[in-house]
Short mmCIF file of C-alpha atoms in Angstrom, two decimals:
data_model
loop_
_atom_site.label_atom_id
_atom_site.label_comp_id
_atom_site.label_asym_id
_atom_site.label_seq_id
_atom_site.Cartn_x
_atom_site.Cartn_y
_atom_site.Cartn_z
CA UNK G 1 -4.04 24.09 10.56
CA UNK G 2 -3.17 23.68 6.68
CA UNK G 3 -1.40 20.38 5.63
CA UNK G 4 -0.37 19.23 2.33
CA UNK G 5 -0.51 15.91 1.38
CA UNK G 6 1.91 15.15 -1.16
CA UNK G 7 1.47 11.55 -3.38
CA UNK G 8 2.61 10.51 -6.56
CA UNK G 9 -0.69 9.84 -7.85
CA UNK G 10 -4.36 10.92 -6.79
CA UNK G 11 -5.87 7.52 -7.66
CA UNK G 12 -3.57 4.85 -8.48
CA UNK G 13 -1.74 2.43 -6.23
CA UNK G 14 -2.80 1.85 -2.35
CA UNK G 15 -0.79 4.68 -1.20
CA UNK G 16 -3.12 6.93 -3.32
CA UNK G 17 -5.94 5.69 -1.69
CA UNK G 18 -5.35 6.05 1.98
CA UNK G 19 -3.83 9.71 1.36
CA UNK G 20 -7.11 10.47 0.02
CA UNK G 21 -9.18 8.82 2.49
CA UNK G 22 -6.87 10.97 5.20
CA UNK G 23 -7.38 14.04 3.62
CA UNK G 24 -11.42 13.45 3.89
CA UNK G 25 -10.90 12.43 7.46
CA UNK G 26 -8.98 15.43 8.01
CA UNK G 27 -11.43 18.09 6.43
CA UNK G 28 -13.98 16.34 8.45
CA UNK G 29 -12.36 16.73 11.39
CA UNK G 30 -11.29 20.54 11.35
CA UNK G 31 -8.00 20.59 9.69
CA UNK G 32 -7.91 22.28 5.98
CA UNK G 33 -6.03 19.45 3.83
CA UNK G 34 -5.21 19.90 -0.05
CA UNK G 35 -3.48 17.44 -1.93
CA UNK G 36 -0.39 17.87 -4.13
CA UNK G 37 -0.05 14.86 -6.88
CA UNK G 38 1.87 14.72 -10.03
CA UNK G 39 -0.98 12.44 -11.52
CA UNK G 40 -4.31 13.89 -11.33
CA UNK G 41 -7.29 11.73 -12.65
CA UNK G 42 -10.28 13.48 -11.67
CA UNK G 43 -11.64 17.07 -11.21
CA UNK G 44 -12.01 17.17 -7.47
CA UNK G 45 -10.81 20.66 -5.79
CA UNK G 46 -9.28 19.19 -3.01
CA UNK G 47 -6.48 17.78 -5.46
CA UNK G 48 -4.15 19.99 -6.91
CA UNK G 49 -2.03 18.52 -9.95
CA UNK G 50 1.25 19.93 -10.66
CA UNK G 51 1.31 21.45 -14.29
CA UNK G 52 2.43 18.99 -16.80
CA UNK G 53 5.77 19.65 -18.92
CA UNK G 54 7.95 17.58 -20.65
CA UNK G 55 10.44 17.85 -17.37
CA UNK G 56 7.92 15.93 -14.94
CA UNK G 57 8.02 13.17 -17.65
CA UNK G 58 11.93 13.55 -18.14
CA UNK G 59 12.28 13.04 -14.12
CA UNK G 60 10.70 9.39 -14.62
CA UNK G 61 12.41 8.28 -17.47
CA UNK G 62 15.92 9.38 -16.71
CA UNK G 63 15.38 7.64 -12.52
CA UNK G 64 14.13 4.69 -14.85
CA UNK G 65 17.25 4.78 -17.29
CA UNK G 66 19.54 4.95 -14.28
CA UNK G 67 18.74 2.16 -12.89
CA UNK G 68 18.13 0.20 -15.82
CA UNK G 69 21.63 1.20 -16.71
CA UNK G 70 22.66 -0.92 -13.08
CA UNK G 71 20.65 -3.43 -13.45
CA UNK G 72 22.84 -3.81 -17.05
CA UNK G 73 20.12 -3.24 -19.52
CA UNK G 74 17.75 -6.09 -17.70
CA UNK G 75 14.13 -5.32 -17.25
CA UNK G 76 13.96 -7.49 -14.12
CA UNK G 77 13.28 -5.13 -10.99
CA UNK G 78 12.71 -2.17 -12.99
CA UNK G 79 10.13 -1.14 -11.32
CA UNK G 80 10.76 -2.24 -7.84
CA UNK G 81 13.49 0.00 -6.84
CA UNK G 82 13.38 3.71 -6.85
CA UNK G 83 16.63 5.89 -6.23
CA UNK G 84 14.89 9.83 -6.18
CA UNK G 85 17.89 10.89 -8.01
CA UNK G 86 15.31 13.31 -10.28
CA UNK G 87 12.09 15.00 -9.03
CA UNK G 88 10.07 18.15 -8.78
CA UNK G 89 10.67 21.07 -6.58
CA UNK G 90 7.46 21.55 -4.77
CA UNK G 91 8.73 24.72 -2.50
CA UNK G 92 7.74 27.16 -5.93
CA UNK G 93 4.17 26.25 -5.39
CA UNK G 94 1.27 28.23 -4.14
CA UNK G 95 -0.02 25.00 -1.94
CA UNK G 96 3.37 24.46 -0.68
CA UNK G 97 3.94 28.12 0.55
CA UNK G 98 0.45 28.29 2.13
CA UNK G 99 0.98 24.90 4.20
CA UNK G 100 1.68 24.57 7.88
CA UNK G 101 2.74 21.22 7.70
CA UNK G 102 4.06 19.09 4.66
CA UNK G 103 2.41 15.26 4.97
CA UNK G 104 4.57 13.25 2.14
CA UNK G 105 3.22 10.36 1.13
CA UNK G 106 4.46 7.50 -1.70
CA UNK G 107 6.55 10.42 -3.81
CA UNK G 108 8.38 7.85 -5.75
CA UNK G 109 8.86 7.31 -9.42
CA UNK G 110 10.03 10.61 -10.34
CA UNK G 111 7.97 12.99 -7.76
CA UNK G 112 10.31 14.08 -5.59
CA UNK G 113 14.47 13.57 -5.31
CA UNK G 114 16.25 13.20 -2.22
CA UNK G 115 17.37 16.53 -2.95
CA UNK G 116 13.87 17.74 -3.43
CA UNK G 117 13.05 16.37 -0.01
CA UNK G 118 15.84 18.22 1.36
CA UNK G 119 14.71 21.60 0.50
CA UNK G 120 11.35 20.66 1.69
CA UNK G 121 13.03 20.04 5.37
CA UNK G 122 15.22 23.24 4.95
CA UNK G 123 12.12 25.60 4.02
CA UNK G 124 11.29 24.68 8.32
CA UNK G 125 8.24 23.39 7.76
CA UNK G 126 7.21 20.38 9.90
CA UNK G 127 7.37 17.26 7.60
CA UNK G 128 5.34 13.76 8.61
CA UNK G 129 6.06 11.30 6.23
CA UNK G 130 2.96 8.39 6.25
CA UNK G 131 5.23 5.10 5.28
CA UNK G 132 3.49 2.67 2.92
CA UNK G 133 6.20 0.36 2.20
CA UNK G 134 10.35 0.17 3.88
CA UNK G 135 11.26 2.25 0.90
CA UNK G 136 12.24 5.65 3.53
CA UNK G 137 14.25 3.03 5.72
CA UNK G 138 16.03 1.28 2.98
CA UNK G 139 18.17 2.59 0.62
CA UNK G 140 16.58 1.93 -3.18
CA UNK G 141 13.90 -1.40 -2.49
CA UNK G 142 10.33 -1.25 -1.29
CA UNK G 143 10.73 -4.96 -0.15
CA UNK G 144 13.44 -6.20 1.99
CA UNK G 145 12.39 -10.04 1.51
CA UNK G 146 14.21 -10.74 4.27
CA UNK G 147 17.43 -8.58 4.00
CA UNK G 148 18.83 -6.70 6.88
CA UNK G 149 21.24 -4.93 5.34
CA UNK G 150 18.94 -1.25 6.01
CA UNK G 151 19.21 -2.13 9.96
CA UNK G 152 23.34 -0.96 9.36
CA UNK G 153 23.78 0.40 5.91
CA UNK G 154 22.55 -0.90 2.26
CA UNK G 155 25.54 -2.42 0.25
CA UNK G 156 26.06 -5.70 -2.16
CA UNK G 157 22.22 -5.12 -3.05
CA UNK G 158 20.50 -8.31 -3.84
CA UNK G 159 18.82 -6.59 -6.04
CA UNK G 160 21.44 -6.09 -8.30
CA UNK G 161 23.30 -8.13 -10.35
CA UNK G 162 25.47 -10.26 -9.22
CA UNK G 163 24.35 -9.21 -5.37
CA UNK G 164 25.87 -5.77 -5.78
CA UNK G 165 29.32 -4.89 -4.44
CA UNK G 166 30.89 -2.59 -1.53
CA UNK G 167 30.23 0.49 -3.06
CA UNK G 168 27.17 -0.18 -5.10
CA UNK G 169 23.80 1.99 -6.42
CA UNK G 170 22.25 0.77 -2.84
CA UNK G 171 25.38 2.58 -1.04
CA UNK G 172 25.72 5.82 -2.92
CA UNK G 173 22.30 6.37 -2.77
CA UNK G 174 21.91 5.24 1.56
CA UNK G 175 25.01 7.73 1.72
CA UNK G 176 22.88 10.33 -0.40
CA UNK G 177 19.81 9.91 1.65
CA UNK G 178 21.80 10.27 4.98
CA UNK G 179 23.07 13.32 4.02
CA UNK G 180 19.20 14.44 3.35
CA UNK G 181 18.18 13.51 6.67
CA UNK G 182 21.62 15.03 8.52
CA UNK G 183 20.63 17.72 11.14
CA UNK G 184 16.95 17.08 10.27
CA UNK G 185 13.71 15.72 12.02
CA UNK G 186 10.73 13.82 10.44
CA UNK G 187 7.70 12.47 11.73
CA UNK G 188 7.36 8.85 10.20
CA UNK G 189 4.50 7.12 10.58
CA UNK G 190 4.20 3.46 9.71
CA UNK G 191 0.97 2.25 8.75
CA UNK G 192 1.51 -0.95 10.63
CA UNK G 193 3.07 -2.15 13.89
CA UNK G 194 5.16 -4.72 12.09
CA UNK G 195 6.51 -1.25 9.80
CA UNK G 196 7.28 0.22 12.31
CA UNK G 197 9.31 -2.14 13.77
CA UNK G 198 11.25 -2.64 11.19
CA UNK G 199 11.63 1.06 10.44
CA UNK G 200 13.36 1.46 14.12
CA UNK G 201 15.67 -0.84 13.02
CA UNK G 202 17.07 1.36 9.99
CA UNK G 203 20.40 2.89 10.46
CA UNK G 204 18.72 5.50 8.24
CA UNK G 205 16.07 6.64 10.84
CA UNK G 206 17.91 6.36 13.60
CA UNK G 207 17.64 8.64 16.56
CA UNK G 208 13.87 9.53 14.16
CA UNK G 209 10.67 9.26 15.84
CA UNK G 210 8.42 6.28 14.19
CA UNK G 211 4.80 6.09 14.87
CA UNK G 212 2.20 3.68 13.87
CA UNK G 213 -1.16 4.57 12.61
CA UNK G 214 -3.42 2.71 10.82
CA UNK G 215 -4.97 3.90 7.19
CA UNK G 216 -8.69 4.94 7.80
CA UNK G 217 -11.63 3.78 5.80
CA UNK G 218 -14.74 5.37 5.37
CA UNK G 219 -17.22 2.91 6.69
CA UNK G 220 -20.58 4.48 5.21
CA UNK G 221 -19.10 3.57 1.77
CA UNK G 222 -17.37 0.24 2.59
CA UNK G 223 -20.16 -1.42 4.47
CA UNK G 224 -22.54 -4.64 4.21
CA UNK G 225 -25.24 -4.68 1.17
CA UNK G 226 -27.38 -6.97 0.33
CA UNK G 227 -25.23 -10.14 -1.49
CA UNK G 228 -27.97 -11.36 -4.15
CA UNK G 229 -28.72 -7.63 -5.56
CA UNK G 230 -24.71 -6.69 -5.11
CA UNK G 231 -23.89 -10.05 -7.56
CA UNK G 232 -27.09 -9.57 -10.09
CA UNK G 233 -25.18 -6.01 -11.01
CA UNK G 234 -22.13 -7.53 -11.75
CA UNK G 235 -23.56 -10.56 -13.55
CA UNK G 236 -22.03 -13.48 -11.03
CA UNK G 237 -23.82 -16.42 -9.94
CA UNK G 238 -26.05 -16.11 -7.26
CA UNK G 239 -26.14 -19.95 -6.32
CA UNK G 240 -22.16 -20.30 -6.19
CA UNK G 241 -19.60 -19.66 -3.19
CA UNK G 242 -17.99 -17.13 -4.47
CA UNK G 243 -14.12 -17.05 -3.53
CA UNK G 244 -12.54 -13.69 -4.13
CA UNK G 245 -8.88 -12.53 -4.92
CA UNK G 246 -8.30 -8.58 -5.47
CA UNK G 247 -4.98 -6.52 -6.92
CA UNK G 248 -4.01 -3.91 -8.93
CA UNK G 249 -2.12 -5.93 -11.06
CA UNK G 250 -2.66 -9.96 -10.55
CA UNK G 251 0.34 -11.25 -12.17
CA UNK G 252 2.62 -9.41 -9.61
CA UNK G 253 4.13 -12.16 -7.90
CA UNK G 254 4.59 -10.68 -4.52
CA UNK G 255 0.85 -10.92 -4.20
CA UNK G 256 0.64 -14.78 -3.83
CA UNK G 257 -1.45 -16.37 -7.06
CA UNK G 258 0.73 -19.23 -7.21
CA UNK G 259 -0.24 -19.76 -3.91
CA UNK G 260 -4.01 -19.58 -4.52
CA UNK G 261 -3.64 -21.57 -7.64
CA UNK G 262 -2.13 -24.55 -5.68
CA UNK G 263 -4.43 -23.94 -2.93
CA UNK G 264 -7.36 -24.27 -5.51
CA UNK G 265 -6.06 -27.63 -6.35
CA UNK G 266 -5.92 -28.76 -2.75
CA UNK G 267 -9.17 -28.28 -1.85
CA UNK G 268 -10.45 -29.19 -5.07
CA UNK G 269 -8.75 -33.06 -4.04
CA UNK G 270 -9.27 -32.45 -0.44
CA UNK G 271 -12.60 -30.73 -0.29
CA UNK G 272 -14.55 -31.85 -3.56
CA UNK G 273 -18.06 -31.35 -2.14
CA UNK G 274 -16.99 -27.38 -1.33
CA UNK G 275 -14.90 -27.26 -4.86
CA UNK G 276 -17.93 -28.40 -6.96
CA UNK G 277 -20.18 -25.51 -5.32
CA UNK G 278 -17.30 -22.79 -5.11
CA UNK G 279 -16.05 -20.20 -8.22
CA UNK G 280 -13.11 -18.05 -7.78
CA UNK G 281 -13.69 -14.10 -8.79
CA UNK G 282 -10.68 -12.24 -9.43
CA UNK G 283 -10.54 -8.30 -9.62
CA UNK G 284 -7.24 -6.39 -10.98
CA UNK G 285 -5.57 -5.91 -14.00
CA UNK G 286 -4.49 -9.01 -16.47
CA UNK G 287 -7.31 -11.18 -14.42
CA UNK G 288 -8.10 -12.89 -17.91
CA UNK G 289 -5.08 -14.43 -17.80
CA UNK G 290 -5.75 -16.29 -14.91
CA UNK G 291 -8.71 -18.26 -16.28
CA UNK G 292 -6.80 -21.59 -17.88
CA UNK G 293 -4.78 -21.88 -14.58
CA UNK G 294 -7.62 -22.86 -11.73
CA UNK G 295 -9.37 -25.99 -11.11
CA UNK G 296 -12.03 -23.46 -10.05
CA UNK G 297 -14.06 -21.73 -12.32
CA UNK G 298 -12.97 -17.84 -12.91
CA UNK G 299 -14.92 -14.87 -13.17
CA UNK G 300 -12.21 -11.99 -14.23
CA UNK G 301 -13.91 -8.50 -13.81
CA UNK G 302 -10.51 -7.06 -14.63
CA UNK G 303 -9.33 -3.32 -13.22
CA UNK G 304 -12.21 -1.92 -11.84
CA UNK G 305 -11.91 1.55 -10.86
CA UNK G 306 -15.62 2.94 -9.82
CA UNK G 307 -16.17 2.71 -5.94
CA UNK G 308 -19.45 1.74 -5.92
CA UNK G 309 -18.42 -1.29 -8.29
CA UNK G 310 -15.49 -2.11 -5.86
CA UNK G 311 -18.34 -2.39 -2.80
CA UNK G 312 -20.38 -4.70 -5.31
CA UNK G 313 -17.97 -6.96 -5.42
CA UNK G 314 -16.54 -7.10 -2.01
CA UNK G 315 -20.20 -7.62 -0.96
CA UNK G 316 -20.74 -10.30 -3.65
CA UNK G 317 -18.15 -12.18 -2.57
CA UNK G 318 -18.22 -15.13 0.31
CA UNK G 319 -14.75 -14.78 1.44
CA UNK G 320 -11.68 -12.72 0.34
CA UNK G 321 -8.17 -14.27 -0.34
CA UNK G 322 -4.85 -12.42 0.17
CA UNK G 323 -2.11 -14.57 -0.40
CA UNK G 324 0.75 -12.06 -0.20
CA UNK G 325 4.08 -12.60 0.46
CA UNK G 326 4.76 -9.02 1.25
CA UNK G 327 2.17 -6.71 2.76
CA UNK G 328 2.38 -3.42 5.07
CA UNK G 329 -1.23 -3.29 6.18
CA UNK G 330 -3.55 -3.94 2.90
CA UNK G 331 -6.90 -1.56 2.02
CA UNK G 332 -8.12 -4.65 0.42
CA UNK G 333 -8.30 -6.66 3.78
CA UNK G 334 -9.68 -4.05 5.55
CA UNK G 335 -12.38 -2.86 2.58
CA UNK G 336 -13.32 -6.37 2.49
CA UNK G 337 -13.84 -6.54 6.49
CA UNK G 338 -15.66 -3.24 6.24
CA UNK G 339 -18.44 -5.39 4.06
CA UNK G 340 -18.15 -8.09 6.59
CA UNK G 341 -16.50 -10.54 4.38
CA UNK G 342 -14.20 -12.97 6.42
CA UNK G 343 -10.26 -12.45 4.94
CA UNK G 344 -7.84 -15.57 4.86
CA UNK G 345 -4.22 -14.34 4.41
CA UNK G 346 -0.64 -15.34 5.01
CA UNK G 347 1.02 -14.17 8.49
CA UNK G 348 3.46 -11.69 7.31
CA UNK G 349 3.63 -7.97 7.18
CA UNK G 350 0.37 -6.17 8.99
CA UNK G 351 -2.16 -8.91 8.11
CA UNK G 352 -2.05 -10.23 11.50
CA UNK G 353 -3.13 -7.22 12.93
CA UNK G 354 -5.91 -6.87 10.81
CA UNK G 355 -7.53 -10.70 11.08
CA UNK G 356 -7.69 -11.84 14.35
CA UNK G 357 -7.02 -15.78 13.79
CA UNK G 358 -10.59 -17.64 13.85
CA UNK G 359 -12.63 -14.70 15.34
CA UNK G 360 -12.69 -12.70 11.77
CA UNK G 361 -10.70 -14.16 9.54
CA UNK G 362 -8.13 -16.64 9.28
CA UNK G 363 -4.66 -16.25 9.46
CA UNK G 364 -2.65 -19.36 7.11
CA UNK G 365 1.08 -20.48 7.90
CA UNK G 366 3.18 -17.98 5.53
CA UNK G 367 3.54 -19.67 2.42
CA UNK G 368 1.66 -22.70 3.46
CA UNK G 369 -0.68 -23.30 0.25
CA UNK G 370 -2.38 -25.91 2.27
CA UNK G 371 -2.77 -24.26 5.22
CA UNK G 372 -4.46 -21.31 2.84
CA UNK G 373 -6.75 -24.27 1.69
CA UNK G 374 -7.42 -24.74 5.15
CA UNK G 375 -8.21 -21.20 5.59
CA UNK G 376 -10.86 -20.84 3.27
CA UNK G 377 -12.30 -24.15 4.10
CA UNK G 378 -12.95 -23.12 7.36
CA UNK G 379 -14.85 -19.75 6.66
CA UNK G 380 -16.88 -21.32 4.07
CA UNK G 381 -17.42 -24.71 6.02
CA UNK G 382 -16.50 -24.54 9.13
CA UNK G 383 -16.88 -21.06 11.25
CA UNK G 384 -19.89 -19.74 12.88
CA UNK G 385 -20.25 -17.47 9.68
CA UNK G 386 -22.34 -14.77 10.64
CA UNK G 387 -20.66 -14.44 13.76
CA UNK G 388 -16.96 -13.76 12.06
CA UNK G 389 -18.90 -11.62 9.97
CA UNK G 390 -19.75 -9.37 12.75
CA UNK G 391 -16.70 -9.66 14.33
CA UNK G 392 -14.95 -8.19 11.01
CA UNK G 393 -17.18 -5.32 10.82
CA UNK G 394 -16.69 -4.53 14.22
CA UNK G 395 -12.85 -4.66 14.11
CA UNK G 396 -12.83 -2.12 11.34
CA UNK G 397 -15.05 0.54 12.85
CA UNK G 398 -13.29 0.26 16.23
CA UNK G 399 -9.94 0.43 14.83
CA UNK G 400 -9.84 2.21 11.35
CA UNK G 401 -12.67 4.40 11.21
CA UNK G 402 -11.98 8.23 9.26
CA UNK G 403 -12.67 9.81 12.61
CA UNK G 404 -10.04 7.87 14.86
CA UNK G 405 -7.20 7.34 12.09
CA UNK G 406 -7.86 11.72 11.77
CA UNK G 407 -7.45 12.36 15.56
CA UNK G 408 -4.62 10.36 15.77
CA UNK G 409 -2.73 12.05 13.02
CA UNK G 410 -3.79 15.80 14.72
CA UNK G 411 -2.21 14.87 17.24
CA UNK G 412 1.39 14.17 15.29
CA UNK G 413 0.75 17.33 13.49
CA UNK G 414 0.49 19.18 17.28
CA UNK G 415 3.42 17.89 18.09
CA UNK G 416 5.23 18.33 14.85
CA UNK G 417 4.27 21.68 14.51
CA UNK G 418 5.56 22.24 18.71
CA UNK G 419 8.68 20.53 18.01
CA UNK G 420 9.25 22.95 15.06
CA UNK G 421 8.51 25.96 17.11
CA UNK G 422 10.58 25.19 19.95
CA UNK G 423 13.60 24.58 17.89
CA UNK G 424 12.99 28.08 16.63
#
């Protein structure tokens, strides 16, 4: 079997990363797997970059200008919703051609248009389409926040100034991506159960089949090291607890600072004695700038992009902190659980179903900053430590392993590819 896995980028964004730790689960597992990006960053022949021209740039600038345009010249969720009304045709490739099966990925941001997609489905090749955020159940946003508006159709966008109207971007472009889907069958898979719930509930996908399947992780590279050598190699403290917060940009809101700033301060009033031995490491883009804002002291390592550093630090760190307030089913929870680091996160999204509350982690009241104070005080303080360090380790390998996470995708390909046959 020959699948192509087609992402955005080879290397950038969480989406990136789980495509390319499927497509070394795959190859390990039997099935021949390529990868199709429009952003290649390394020289690995397993990745195949589309050539660049000035149209591939054109497609993201004139998506971006569109909406921009909507949004009435504001920069203000620029980047959060994607419309796919420019993109590359894939079909003209060699990889495409050769492929059994076409695995799409995160293809926003001027990869693919919904009329791209469409003659992907119309060449008859099976399609499964891996889900990292609601963006293929909602019309134009990657986070609902709370709206319902994809479980009928998308209109009066909140998004949008002034909420949107009747017939706004949202509803031209749900109409345009019902018409891509009319008469046609994709495999979705959501990469967590609470994902996939809410993907059954789109009007979009209904009558679609929605699976859930975890990302995999490659446990011989995310796994316990030894903590003093792991923080002399990144220069850190070796007589601090070391707090850790991890993403690709900090400053992004969604991902909770505010609330680990404010949870700082708690326990810094409520738990001096654990404050006065405790230092907060951040990894991710624009880290610097969160220095003057703890009452903890900071270590900012910045973007880090070399695995082997990325272990370091997990493995440095005492416990890892992921106050999101939007998540699907985070690497970084599960990379830090590989290196048996306890997690504390909000309950929202898939982080439930990765920490099991007070056996490996600790799951805080969503939005609670206090409760997230209470979270870390109880891995550093008050848990049987090395036990919830076990049990982390253990939940990974049993659950998101390369070898599990592969034979459960086979066996959507199998059916894809019987579905396909039989319609024939």
């Amino acid at each position: 079997m020959r699948v192509l896995i087609v992402n955005t980028s080879e290397k950038t964004g969480g989406a990136a990363v789980a495509a390319n730790r499927l497509m070394e689960a795959l190859n390990n597992n039997g099935v021949k797997a390529k990868m199709l990006v429009r952003d290649k960053e390394t020289d690995s022949l397993s990745v195949v970059g589309l050539r660049p021209s000035m149209w591939s740039r054109w497609h993201f600038l004139w998506e971006r200008w569109c909406i921009f345009w909507h949004l009435r010249f504001s920069r203000k969720h620029l980047f959060e919703l994607d419309i796919a009304n420019s993109g590359i045709d894939i079909t003209r490739t060699r990889e495409f051609r050769e492929a059994d099966l076409i695995h799409l990925h995160w293809i926003n941001q001027g990869m693919l248009s919904l009329g791209g997609i469409r003659r992907i489905l119309n060449s008859g090749k099976p399609v499964v389409w891996t889900m990292h955020d609601i963006w293929p159940a909602t019309a134009i946003c990657h986070l609902t926040l709370g709206c319902g508006s994809f479980k009928s159709s998308c209109h009066h966008c909140k998004y949008l100034p002034g909420g949107g109207s009747q017939n706004d971007l949202a509803a031209r472009t749900w109409r345009r991506k019902m018409q891509m889907l009319d008469k046609q069958t994709i495999s979705f898979v959501a990469c967590s159960k609470w994902l996939q719930s809410e993907a059954r509930r789109s009007g979009l996908l209904k009558g679609q089949r929605v699976d859930c399947i975890p990302n995999p992780i490659d446990t011989h590279v995310f796994r316990p090291n030894e903590k003093k050598a792991a923080r002399e190699r990144l220069n850190l403290p070796a007589d601090r607890r070391l707090i850790l917060f991890v993403s690709q940009r900090v400053t992004n809101v969604n991902k909770g600072m505010d609330y680990l700033i404010e949870a700082c301060r708690l326990m810094s009033s409520q738990y001096p004695d654990l404050a006065a031995q405790s230092d907060l490491v951040i990894l991710g883009g624009h880290a610097e700038e969160m220095t003057d804002k703890l009452p903890l002291k900071v270590w900012p390592l910045g973007y880090v992009n070399d695995r082997k550093s990325i272990v370091d630090v997990y493995n440095a760190a005492d416990v890892f902190v992921l106050p999101s307030l939007s998540e699907n089913l985070p690497n970084t929870i599960m990379e830090a659980m590989a290196c048996g680091v306890p997690c504390v996160g909000f309950k929202v999204g898939g982080i439930p179903e990765e920490i099991d509350h007070q056996k490996n982690g600790y799951v805080a009241r969503y939005r609670d900053a206090q409760d997230l104070a209470d979270g870390i005080h109880w891995v550093l303080e008050d848990c049987d430590y090395e036990a919830v360090s076990r049990a982390a380790i253990t939940k990974v390998a049993h659950n998101y392993s390369q070898t599990s996470v592969a034979m459960r995708y086979i066996e959507v390909y199998n059916e894809a590819l019987a579905l396909k046959h039989y319609k024939l």
